[in-house]
Coordinates of C-alpha atoms in Angstrom, one line a residue:
Chain A
M1 CA 76.1 92.3 68.7
T2 CA 76.7 91.0 72.2
V3 CA 75.8 92.9 75.4
T4 CA 79.4 93.5 76.3
I5 CA 80.1 95.2 72.9
A6 CA 76.9 97.3 73.2
L7 CA 77.7 98.4 76.7
A8 CA 81.3 99.3 75.7
L9 CA 79.9 101.4 72.8
I10 CA 77.5 103.2 75.1
L11 CA 80.3 103.8 77.5
F12 CA 82.6 105.1 74.8
V13 CA 80.0 107.6 73.5
L14 CA 79.2 108.8 77.0
M15 CA 82.8 109.2 78.0
V16 CA 83.7 111.2 74.9
L17 CA 80.6 113.3 75.2
I18 CA 81.0 114.1 78.8
G19 CA 84.8 113.8 79.5
G20 CA 86.1 114.9 76.0
G21 CA 89.8 114.0 75.6
K22 CA 90.1 112.9 79.2
G23 CA 87.1 110.6 78.8
L24 CA 88.7 109.0 75.7
G25 CA 91.8 108.4 77.8
A26 CA 89.8 106.8 80.6
F27 CA 88.1 104.5 78.1
V28 CA 91.3 103.5 76.5
S29 CA 93.0 102.9 79.8
L30 CA 90.4 100.4 80.8
W31 CA 91.1 98.3 77.8
I32 CA 94.9 98.6 78.1
N33 CA 94.6 97.4 81.7
F34 CA 92.4 94.6 80.6
F35 CA 95.1 93.6 78.0
V36 CA 97.8 93.9 80.7
L37 CA 95.8 91.7 83.1
A38 CA 95.3 89.1 80.3
C39 CA 99.1 89.1 79.6
I40 CA 99.7 88.6 83.3
I41 CA 97.4 85.6 83.4
T42 CA 98.8 84.1 80.3
L43 CA 102.5 84.6 81.4
I44 CA 101.8 83.1 84.8
S45 CA 100.0 80.1 83.2
F46 CA 103.1 79.7 81.0
S47 CA 105.1 79.2 84.2
F48 CA 107.0 82.5 84.0
N49 CA 108.3 83.6 87.4
P50 CA 105.0 85.0 89.0
F51 CA 106.9 87.5 91.2
W52 CA 108.4 89.4 88.3
V53 CA 105.3 89.1 86.2
L54 CA 103.3 90.6 89.1
M55 CA 105.8 93.4 89.8
I56 CA 106.1 94.5 86.1
G57 CA 102.5 94.0 85.3
G58 CA 101.4 95.7 88.5
G59 CA 103.7 98.6 87.7
I60 CA 102.3 99.0 84.2
I61 CA 98.7 98.9 85.6
L62 CA 99.5 101.7 88.1
T63 CA 101.2 103.8 85.5
I64 CA 98.4 103.4 83.0
T65 CA 95.8 104.2 85.6
I66 CA 97.6 107.3 86.8
I67 CA 98.4 108.6 83.4
S68 CA 94.8 108.1 82.3
T69 CA 93.7 110.9 84.6
G70 CA 95.6 113.4 82.5
S71 CA 97.1 115.3 85.4
N72 CA 100.1 117.5 85.1
E73 CA 103.7 116.3 85.4
N74 CA 104.2 117.1 89.1
T75 CA 101.1 115.3 90.1
T76 CA 101.8 112.3 88.0
S77 CA 105.3 111.8 89.2
L78 CA 104.3 112.2 92.9
A79 CA 101.4 109.8 92.5
L80 CA 103.6 107.2 90.7
T81 CA 106.3 107.3 93.3
V82 CA 103.8 106.9 96.1
S83 CA 101.8 104.1 94.5
F84 CA 105.0 102.1 93.7
I85 CA 106.1 102.4 97.3
V86 CA 102.7 101.4 98.6
M87 CA 102.5 98.5 96.2
I88 CA 105.9 97.1 97.4
L89 CA 104.9 97.6 101.1
L90 CA 101.6 95.8 100.5
L91 CA 103.4 92.9 98.9
L92 CA 105.6 92.7 102.0
V93 CA 102.4 92.5 104.1
I94 CA 100.4 90.2 101.7
V95 CA 103.1 87.5 101.2
P96 CA 103.5 86.4 104.9
T97 CA 99.8 86.9 105.6
E98 CA 98.8 84.7 102.7
Y99 CA 101.3 82.0 103.7
L100 CA 100.1 82.0 107.3
S101 CA 96.4 82.1 106.4
L102 CA 96.4 79.2 104.0
S103 CA 93.3 80.7 102.4
A104 CA 94.5 80.4 98.8
G105 CA 93.0 77.8 96.4
F106 CA 89.4 76.6 96.4
S107 CA 87.0 75.0 98.8
V108 CA 84.0 72.7 98.6
E109 CA 81.8 75.6 97.7
N110 CA 83.6 75.9 94.4
S111 CA 83.2 72.2 93.5
E112 CA 80.6 72.9 90.8
A113 CA 83.0 75.2 88.9
L114 CA 85.9 72.8 89.3
E115 CA 84.1 69.8 87.8
G116 CA 86.2 68.1 85.1
L117 CA 89.3 70.3 85.7
S118 CA 92.7 68.8 86.6
L119 CA 93.7 70.7 89.8
G120 CA 97.3 69.6 90.1
I121 CA 98.8 72.5 88.0
N122 CA 102.4 73.5 88.0
V123 CA 101.7 77.0 89.6
P124 CA 101.0 76.8 93.3
F125 CA 97.7 78.3 94.3
A126 CA 99.3 80.1 97.2
T127 CA 101.3 82.2 94.6
L128 CA 98.1 82.8 92.5
G129 CA 96.3 84.0 95.7
I130 CA 99.0 86.5 96.3
C131 CA 98.9 87.8 92.7
A132 CA 95.1 88.2 92.8
A133 CA 95.2 89.9 96.2
L134 CA 97.8 92.4 95.2
L135 CA 96.3 93.2 91.7
A136 CA 92.9 93.9 93.3
T137 CA 94.4 96.7 95.4
L138 CA 96.2 98.5 92.7
G139 CA 93.3 100.5 91.3
A140 CA 92.3 101.9 94.6
I141 CA 95.9 102.8 95.4
A142 CA 96.4 104.6 92.1
E143 CA 93.1 106.5 92.5
A144 CA 93.8 107.7 96.0
A145 CA 97.4 108.6 95.0
V146 CA 96.4 110.8 92.1
A147 CA 93.6 112.5 94.0
I148 CA 95.8 113.4 96.9
A149 CA 98.8 114.4 94.8
A150 CA 96.6 116.6 92.6
G151 CA 95.0 118.2 95.7
L152 CA 98.4 119.0 97.2
N153 CA 99.7 120.6 94.0
E154 CA 96.6 122.6 93.7
L155 CA 97.0 123.9 97.3
K156 CA 100.6 124.9 96.5
Q157 CA 99.5 126.8 93.4
D158 CA 96.6 128.5 95.0
Q159 CA 98.6 129.7 98.0
P160 CA 102.1 130.6 96.7
D161 CA 102.9 132.5 100.0
A162 CA 101.9 129.7 102.4
N163 CA 104.9 127.8 103.9
L164 CA 105.3 124.1 103.5
S165 CA 103.9 123.0 106.8
Q166 CA 100.7 125.0 106.2
I167 CA 100.3 123.3 102.9
I168 CA 101.0 119.9 104.4
H169 CA 98.5 120.6 107.1
A170 CA 95.7 121.6 104.6
G171 CA 96.7 118.6 102.5
Q172 CA 96.2 116.3 105.4
G173 CA 92.6 117.4 105.9
L174 CA 91.9 117.1 102.2
G175 CA 93.7 113.7 102.0
R176 CA 91.7 112.3 104.8
E177 CA 88.4 113.1 103.0
I178 CA 89.7 111.5 99.8
V179 CA 90.8 108.4 101.7
G180 CA 87.4 108.3 103.4
T181 CA 85.5 108.1 100.1
A182 CA 88.0 105.8 98.5
V183 CA 87.7 103.3 101.4
N184 CA 83.9 103.5 100.8
T185 CA 84.3 102.7 97.1
V186 CA 86.5 99.7 97.9
L187 CA 84.1 98.4 100.5
F188 CA 81.1 98.5 98.1
G189 CA 83.2 96.8 95.4
Y190 CA 83.9 93.9 97.7
L191 CA 80.4 93.7 99.1
A192 CA 79.1 93.4 95.5
D193 CA 81.6 90.6 94.9
F194 CA 80.7 88.9 98.2
L195 CA 76.9 89.1 97.7
S196 CA 76.5 85.7 95.9
L197 CA 78.8 84.0 98.4
S198 CA 77.0 85.3 101.4
L199 CA 73.6 84.2 100.0
L200 CA 75.1 80.7 99.5
F201 CA 76.3 80.6 103.1
T202 CA 72.9 81.5 104.4
R203 CA 71.1 79.1 102.1
L204 CA 73.3 76.3 103.3
N205 CA 72.6 77.4 107.0
Y206 CA 76.3 77.8 107.8
S207 CA 76.9 79.0 111.4
F208 CA 79.0 82.2 111.9
A209 CA 81.8 80.0 113.2
E210 CA 81.7 78.0 110.0
I211 CA 81.5 81.0 107.7
F212 CA 84.4 82.8 109.5
N213 CA 86.6 79.7 108.9
T214 CA 85.9 79.0 105.3
K215 CA 88.7 79.7 102.8
L216 CA 86.4 81.9 100.7
F217 CA 85.3 84.2 103.4
T218 CA 88.8 84.5 104.8
S219 CA 90.3 85.4 101.5
A220 CA 87.5 87.9 100.8
V221 CA 88.1 89.7 104.1
L222 CA 91.8 89.7 103.7
S223 CA 91.5 91.2 100.2
L224 CA 89.3 93.9 101.5
M225 CA 91.8 94.6 104.3
Y226 CA 94.7 94.8 101.9
S227 CA 92.9 97.3 99.8
I228 CA 91.9 99.5 102.7
L229 CA 95.5 99.3 104.1
G230 CA 96.8 100.3 100.6
V231 CA 94.5 103.3 100.3
V232 CA 95.2 104.4 103.9
L233 CA 99.0 104.2 103.5
V234 CA 98.9 106.4 100.4
L235 CA 98.2 109.5 102.5
P236 CA 101.3 109.6 104.8
F237 CA 103.6 108.6 102.0
T238 CA 102.2 111.3 99.7
L239 CA 102.7 114.0 102.4
L240 CA 106.2 112.7 103.2
I241 CA 107.4 112.7 99.6
F242 CA 105.7 116.0 98.9
H243 CA 107.5 117.4 101.9
Q244 CA 110.8 116.0 100.8
Q245 CA 110.5 117.2 97.2
N246 CA 109.5 120.7 98.1
R247 CA 112.1 121.1 100.8
N248 CA 114.8 120.2 98.4
S249 CA 113.5 122.6 95.7
G250 CA 113.3 125.4 98.2
K251 CA 117.0 125.3 98.9
Chain B
M1 CA 112.8 112.8 109.2
Q2 CA 111.8 115.5 111.6
M3 CA 108.2 115.3 110.4
I4 CA 108.0 111.5 111.1
L5 CA 109.5 112.0 114.6
N6 CA 107.1 114.7 115.4
Y7 CA 104.2 112.6 114.3
F8 CA 105.2 109.7 116.4
K9 CA 105.9 111.9 119.4
K10 CA 102.3 113.0 119.2
T11 CA 100.6 109.7 118.6
W12 CA 102.9 107.0 120.1
R13 CA 100.3 106.2 122.8
S14 CA 97.7 105.3 120.1
W15 CA 100.2 103.1 118.3
L16 CA 101.1 101.3 121.5
A17 CA 97.5 100.8 122.4
L18 CA 96.9 99.3 118.9
I19 CA 99.8 96.9 119.2
A20 CA 98.4 95.8 122.6
L21 CA 94.9 95.4 121.2
V22 CA 96.1 93.3 118.3
A23 CA 98.1 91.1 120.7
V24 CA 95.1 90.7 123.0
T25 CA 92.9 89.8 120.1
A26 CA 95.4 87.3 118.7
C27 CA 95.8 85.7 122.2
F28 CA 92.1 85.5 122.7
F29 CA 91.5 83.7 119.4
A30 CA 94.4 81.4 119.9
T31 CA 92.9 80.1 123.2
N32 CA 89.1 80.3 122.7
A33 CA 88.6 76.9 121.1
Q34 CA 86.2 76.0 123.8
L35 CA 83.7 78.5 122.5
Y36 CA 83.2 76.4 119.3
H37 CA 80.9 73.3 118.9
D38 CA 83.0 71.6 116.3
P39 CA 86.1 69.7 117.6
I40 CA 89.3 71.8 117.2
A41 CA 92.7 70.4 117.6
K42 CA 96.2 71.8 117.6
I43 CA 98.9 70.1 115.6
T44 CA 101.7 68.9 117.8
S45 CA 103.9 67.0 115.3
V46 CA 104.0 66.5 111.6
Q47 CA 105.9 64.0 109.5
T48 CA 105.8 64.5 105.7
D49 CA 106.6 61.8 103.1
T50 CA 106.6 61.9 99.4
T51 CA 104.0 59.6 97.8
G52 CA 104.8 60.2 94.2
Q53 CA 103.8 62.4 91.3
Q54 CA 100.5 63.2 89.7
S55 CA 100.3 64.3 86.1
D56 CA 97.6 65.1 83.5
P57 CA 97.5 65.2 79.7
Y58 CA 98.1 69.0 79.7
G59 CA 101.7 68.7 80.9
N60 CA 101.1 69.5 84.5
R61 CA 103.1 67.4 87.0
V62 CA 103.0 67.9 90.7
E63 CA 104.6 66.1 93.6
T64 CA 102.2 64.6 96.1
Y65 CA 102.8 64.1 99.8
K66 CA 101.3 62.4 102.8
Q67 CA 101.5 63.9 106.3
T68 CA 101.3 61.8 109.4
I69 CA 100.0 64.2 112.1
E70 CA 99.6 64.1 115.8
T71 CA 97.1 66.5 117.3
K72 CA 95.8 67.4 120.7
L73 CA 92.0 68.2 121.1
L74 CA 91.4 71.7 122.5
N75 CA 87.6 71.4 123.1
T76 CA 84.7 69.0 123.5
N77 CA 84.5 66.4 126.2
D78 CA 87.7 64.7 125.1
R79 CA 89.7 67.8 125.6
G80 CA 93.5 67.0 125.8
K81 CA 93.2 63.7 124.0
T82 CA 95.8 63.0 121.4
I83 CA 94.5 62.1 117.9
R84 CA 96.6 60.8 115.1
L85 CA 95.5 61.3 111.5
T86 CA 96.8 61.7 108.0
N87 CA 96.6 64.5 105.4
D88 CA 97.3 64.3 101.7
Y89 CA 98.3 67.3 99.7
D90 CA 100.1 68.2 96.5
E91 CA 102.4 71.0 95.5
S92 CA 99.7 73.2 93.8
G93 CA 97.3 73.0 96.8
A94 CA 94.1 73.8 95.0
L95 CA 91.8 72.0 97.5
N96 CA 94.3 70.6 99.9
V97 CA 96.8 72.2 102.2
K98 CA 100.2 71.5 103.7
L99 CA 99.8 71.5 107.5
K100 CA 102.4 72.8 109.9
Q101 CA 103.1 72.3 113.5
G102 CA 101.2 74.7 115.8
Q103 CA 98.3 75.2 113.5
Q104 CA 94.7 74.7 114.7
V105 CA 92.4 72.6 112.6
F106 CA 88.7 71.6 112.7
L107 CA 88.3 67.8 112.9
T108 CA 85.6 65.5 111.9
H109 CA 85.1 61.8 112.3
D110 CA 83.2 59.0 110.6
S111 CA 81.0 56.4 112.4
N112 CA 84.1 54.3 113.1
M113 CA 85.7 57.2 115.0
N114 CA 88.3 57.7 112.2
W115 CA 89.3 61.3 112.5
S116 CA 90.2 63.6 109.6
V117 CA 90.9 67.2 109.1
K118 CA 87.8 69.1 108.0
N119 CA 89.2 72.6 107.7
V120 CA 92.0 74.8 108.8
R121 CA 91.1 77.4 111.4
H122 CA 91.3 80.8 109.8
D123 CA 89.7 83.2 112.2
L124 CA 92.6 83.3 114.5
L125 CA 94.6 85.0 111.7
W126 CA 92.2 87.3 109.9
V127 CA 90.5 88.8 113.0
P128 CA 93.7 90.2 114.5
F129 CA 94.8 91.3 111.0
M130 CA 91.5 93.1 110.5
V131 CA 91.9 94.8 113.9
L132 CA 95.4 95.9 112.9
V133 CA 94.3 97.4 109.5
L134 CA 91.3 99.2 110.9
G135 CA 93.4 100.4 113.8
V136 CA 96.0 101.8 111.4
M137 CA 93.2 103.5 109.5
T138 CA 91.7 105.0 112.6
I139 CA 95.0 106.4 113.9
L140 CA 96.2 107.8 110.6
M141 CA 92.9 109.4 109.7
G142 CA 92.4 111.1 113.1
R143 CA 88.9 112.2 113.9
H144 CA 87.8 111.4 110.4
G145 CA 89.0 107.8 111.0
R146 CA 86.5 107.2 113.7
I147 CA 83.7 108.3 111.4
M148 CA 85.1 106.0 108.6
L149 CA 85.1 103.1 111.1
L150 CA 81.6 103.9 112.0
T151 CA 80.3 104.0 108.4
L152 CA 82.2 100.8 107.6
G153 CA 80.7 99.0 110.5
L154 CA 77.2 100.3 109.7
N155 CA 77.4 99.4 106.0
V156 CA 78.5 95.9 106.8
A157 CA 75.8 95.5 109.4
L158 CA 73.2 96.7 107.0
F159 CA 74.5 94.3 104.3
I160 CA 74.2 91.4 106.7
C161 CA 70.7 92.5 107.8
F162 CA 69.5 92.6 104.2
I163 CA 71.1 89.2 103.4
F164 CA 69.0 87.7 106.3
L165 CA 66.0 89.8 105.2
N166 CA 66.2 88.2 101.8
I167 CA 66.2 84.7 103.3
A168 CA 63.3 85.6 105.7
I169 CA 61.0 86.8 102.9
P170 CA 59.7 83.8 101.0
H171 CA 60.1 84.1 97.2
S172 CA 61.8 87.5 97.5
N173 CA 63.4 89.2 94.6
L174 CA 67.0 89.8 95.6
F175 CA 67.3 93.0 93.5
V176 CA 64.1 94.5 95.0
V177 CA 65.3 93.6 98.5
F178 CA 68.6 95.4 97.8
I179 CA 67.0 98.7 96.6
P180 CA 66.1 99.8 100.2
F181 CA 69.7 98.7 101.1
A182 CA 71.0 101.1 98.5
I183 CA 68.9 103.9 99.8
L184 CA 69.8 103.4 103.4
T185 CA 73.5 103.0 103.0
T186 CA 73.7 106.0 100.8
L187 CA 71.8 108.1 103.4
F188 CA 73.9 106.9 106.3
T189 CA 77.2 107.0 104.7
L190 CA 76.8 110.5 103.3
G191 CA 74.9 111.8 106.3
L192 CA 77.6 110.6 108.7
L193 CA 80.4 112.0 106.5
M194 CA 78.9 115.4 105.8
G195 CA 76.0 115.9 108.2
F196 CA 72.4 115.2 107.7
K197 CA 71.4 118.9 107.6
S198 CA 73.5 120.2 104.9
R199 CA 72.0 120.8 101.5
Q200 CA 75.2 119.4 99.9
T201 CA 74.5 116.0 101.5
W202 CA 71.0 115.8 100.0
T203 CA 72.2 116.9 96.6
I204 CA 74.7 114.1 96.6
V205 CA 72.2 111.5 97.9
M206 CA 69.8 112.5 95.1
T207 CA 72.6 112.3 92.5
V208 CA 73.7 108.8 93.7
L209 CA 70.3 107.3 93.8
L210 CA 69.2 108.8 90.5
T211 CA 72.5 107.8 88.8
S212 CA 72.2 104.2 90.0
A213 CA 68.6 103.9 88.9
V214 CA 69.4 105.4 85.4
T215 CA 72.4 103.2 85.0
L216 CA 70.7 100.0 85.9
L217 CA 67.7 100.9 83.7
I218 CA 70.0 101.5 80.7
S219 CA 71.8 98.2 81.2
K220 CA 68.5 96.4 81.7
I221 CA 67.2 97.8 78.4
V222 CA 70.4 96.7 76.6
F223 CA 70.1 93.2 78.1
M224 CA 66.5 93.0 76.9
L225 CA 67.1 94.4 73.4
L226 CA 69.9 92.0 72.8
H227 CA 68.2 89.0 74.5
N228 CA 71.1 88.5 76.9
Q229 CA 73.4 87.7 74.0
G230 CA 76.9 87.0 75.3
V231 CA 75.8 87.1 79.0
Y232 CA 76.9 83.8 80.5
Y233 CA 74.8 83.6 83.7
E234 CA 75.5 79.9 83.8
H235 CA 79.1 80.7 84.6
M236 CA 78.4 82.8 87.6
E237 CA 79.7 81.3 90.8
F238 CA 77.7 80.5 93.9
V239 CA 74.3 81.1 92.3
T240 CA 71.4 80.2 94.6
D241 CA 68.7 82.5 93.2
N242 CA 67.7 83.7 89.8
P243 CA 71.1 84.6 88.3
S244 CA 69.9 87.7 86.5
T245 CA 68.5 89.3 89.6
L246 CA 71.6 88.3 91.5
F247 CA 73.7 90.0 88.8
M248 CA 71.6 93.2 89.0
A249 CA 71.8 93.3 92.8
M250 CA 75.6 92.8 92.7
T251 CA 75.9 95.6 90.1
L252 CA 73.8 97.9 92.2
V253 CA 75.9 97.4 95.3
G254 CA 79.2 97.7 93.3
V255 CA 78.2 100.9 91.6
L256 CA 77.1 102.7 94.8
G257 CA 80.5 103.3 96.3
A258 CA 82.1 104.6 93.1
V259 CA 79.2 106.9 92.3
M260 CA 79.2 108.2 95.9
D261 CA 82.9 108.9 95.6
E262 CA 82.6 110.8 92.4
A263 CA 79.4 112.7 93.3
T264 CA 81.0 113.8 96.6
D265 CA 84.0 115.1 94.8
M266 CA 82.1 117.0 92.2
T267 CA 79.3 118.4 94.2
A268 CA 81.6 119.6 97.0
T269 CA 83.7 121.5 94.4
L270 CA 80.5 123.0 92.8
F271 CA 79.2 124.2 96.2
S272 CA 82.5 125.7 97.2
M273 CA 82.8 127.5 93.8
Q274 CA 79.3 128.9 94.2
R275 CA 80.1 130.0 97.8
E276 CA 83.2 131.9 96.6
R277 CA 81.5 133.5 93.6
P278 CA 77.7 133.6 94.2
N279 CA 76.9 134.8 90.6
I280 CA 78.9 132.2 88.8
S281 CA 77.3 131.3 85.4
S282 CA 75.9 127.9 84.7
K283 CA 78.3 127.4 81.8
E284 CA 81.3 127.8 84.1
L285 CA 79.8 125.3 86.6
I286 CA 79.1 122.8 83.9
K287 CA 82.6 123.2 82.6
A288 CA 84.0 122.7 86.1
G289 CA 81.9 119.6 86.7
R290 CA 83.0 118.0 83.4
N291 CA 86.6 118.8 84.3
I292 CA 86.5 117.2 87.7
G293 CA 84.5 114.3 86.4
G294 CA 86.9 113.6 83.6
E295 CA 89.8 113.6 86.0
I296 CA 88.3 110.8 88.2
F297 CA 86.4 108.6 85.7
G298 CA 89.5 106.7 84.5
A299 CA 90.9 106.0 88.0
L300 CA 87.5 105.0 89.4
N301 CA 86.7 102.6 86.6
N302 CA 90.0 100.9 87.1
V303 CA 89.4 100.5 90.9
L304 CA 86.2 98.5 90.2
F305 CA 87.7 96.7 87.2
L306 CA 90.6 95.4 89.3
I307 CA 88.4 94.4 92.2
F308 CA 86.0 92.5 90.0
I309 CA 88.5 90.9 87.7
A310 CA 91.6 90.2 89.7
E311 CA 90.0 87.7 92.0
Q312 CA 89.3 85.5 89.0
L313 CA 93.0 85.2 88.3
P314 CA 93.5 81.8 90.0
M315 CA 90.5 80.3 88.2
A316 CA 91.6 81.7 84.8
V317 CA 95.1 80.3 85.2
L318 CA 93.6 77.0 86.2
Y319 CA 91.5 77.0 83.0
L320 CA 94.4 77.9 80.8
R321 CA 96.6 75.2 82.4
N322 CA 93.9 72.7 81.6
G323 CA 94.3 73.3 77.9
N324 CA 91.3 75.6 77.4
S325 CA 91.4 78.4 74.9
W326 CA 91.6 82.1 75.9
S327 CA 88.1 82.8 74.6
F328 CA 86.6 80.0 76.6
T329 CA 88.5 81.1 79.7
Y330 CA 87.3 84.6 79.2
M331 CA 83.7 83.5 78.7
T332 CA 83.6 81.3 81.8
N333 CA 85.7 83.4 84.3
L334 CA 86.0 87.0 83.2
S335 CA 82.9 88.0 81.2
I336 CA 80.6 88.6 84.1
G337 CA 83.2 90.8 85.9
M338 CA 83.7 92.7 82.7
L339 CA 79.9 93.4 82.3
Q340 CA 79.8 94.6 85.9
T341 CA 82.8 96.8 85.2
L342 CA 81.2 98.3 82.1
I343 CA 77.9 99.0 83.8
S344 CA 79.6 100.6 86.8
A345 CA 81.7 102.7 84.4
I346 CA 78.5 103.9 82.7
G347 CA 77.3 104.9 86.2
I348 CA 80.5 106.7 87.0
V349 CA 80.2 108.8 83.8
L350 CA 76.5 109.5 84.2
T351 CA 77.2 110.9 87.6
V352 CA 78.6 114.1 86.0
P353 CA 75.4 115.2 84.1
I354 CA 73.0 113.9 86.7
G355 CA 75.1 115.5 89.5
L356 CA 75.0 118.8 87.6
M357 CA 71.3 118.6 87.2
C358 CA 70.7 117.8 90.8
F359 CA 73.0 120.7 91.8
K360 CA 71.1 123.1 89.6
L361 CA 67.8 121.8 91.0
M362 CA 68.8 122.2 94.6
T363 CA 70.4 125.6 94.3
F364 CA 67.7 126.9 92.1
R365 CA 65.2 126.3 94.8
S366 CA 67.4 127.9 97.4
L367 CA 67.7 131.0 95.3
Q368 CA 64.0 131.2 94.9
N369 CA 63.5 130.8 98.7
K370 CA 65.9 133.6 99.2
G371 CA 64.0 135.7 96.8
G372 CA 60.8 134.9 98.7
Q373 CA 62.3 136.0 102.0
L374 CA 63.4 139.3 100.6

């Protein structure tokens, strides 16, 4: 038995014991997302149009992640709408930024891993960089969208007499707290990823000017910023769409 | 629509200030070449010619190009001097890059004063972009945004301090060095977000630290019992230290944020439930805790999963395009991220029982204290 399988078994038992049906859903969603990501990688390597693979694959990942929380229909549909909007907005930010930054591909620090590989592949690395950057943000977007949507719907149920602007106001406060902790989660995720690289930079005695201009540092900072932007944008769009939906249903 | 208009009526000054700040930062970085030691030049003209094709046995074929470039030095003693050089690149752009007019590049020269491009200058793009994103965050999140900005800055600063600390201590164990980092960031982040004096904060701090410790202990035991079978440390990137301590340190840092997130959500709800109904039964509290936990597990796991795995996508595609099998590609590129995801997920799940236990412990003592006072 390998370590991966053992850890997966432990996780499965814990999730079912503690989370019950929802825990099972969470466990299954992780593997479905892994499968979707593997499909995305395979299809892109088969030279399918990366844009469509990314949009469809990204959409599936968002849907799986949001459904896995087992929220009710209102919450799910609100969270899905918002996360799709934010994903498309982010893509509109990521594409020009990646093209201007020229930070895709590899740099000298990767040379060990690249040994013996033929680098001239048919898929441009600029495109692969965009795919990687967008996919990394999706989990955080979905999580924030579900949490805020669920909070808003709960507020609406708890206070049936409150008018819409009161709910929106309370939702804003709640949403800001959710975004605060979500940004934190994202930050530590990226710091963990960045740990080995930062040790390498210090061991090689890079100056700050050199570190700030390496491809690897640049793409790490940009990825972190895309994720933070994604999480932050979830709140205004959730409030806006919630407002729109409930105003219409009130008439 | 009215809502959006109202919002911008209230905050247009902040947005204007942000745009000005981003513009100033961008201008500063576009013109500050003299602050750097290494020679920086601006590309004034580019001529690109096709040089042919490059192909490999795996069916990859890319066009290759040669660029003849004229640049003007922006710093050093030869400032203003025109330098001509060439740049080779190919369509895929793995290690090379297509240069464009107006870009700034770092130059280097050999002993014969033949200049070449060392690196593209990146900071003049990402610094203004970072200012923009953090500014949007601060404005949209109001007062909360400023605290978020403060904790972000503080955590990054602590991270940098501990990286240097690790270098400064000879023969240090990276994982041991990052244990105080974990304790300090947890304290600062939660303290700043919720106040150092509240009992809720300390319950969450206790939950986070205990959960991280138990999670890493469980994974360490599994690693040892199975003799690291299927753990491909040799495929970890940028390894300078002992890879197993590096892996543990990375996992510790990664799990912190997610566990803080979940512990905060759950404990806050438990405290507010108890405030509303002081004699609520333990059974109900446990049920509520499991309910909230169950709602966030899945989403939180996927947050970390995508951060850990998605960045490996370019490398994985490269491996597949080089005729490698999926199992080899998984082993070399994705397996370490998957292990990190699974360990973090175990941490996220364990937050529920450990959080409930800590809550019980903290409130039990407070009830006793109250009894004593009466």
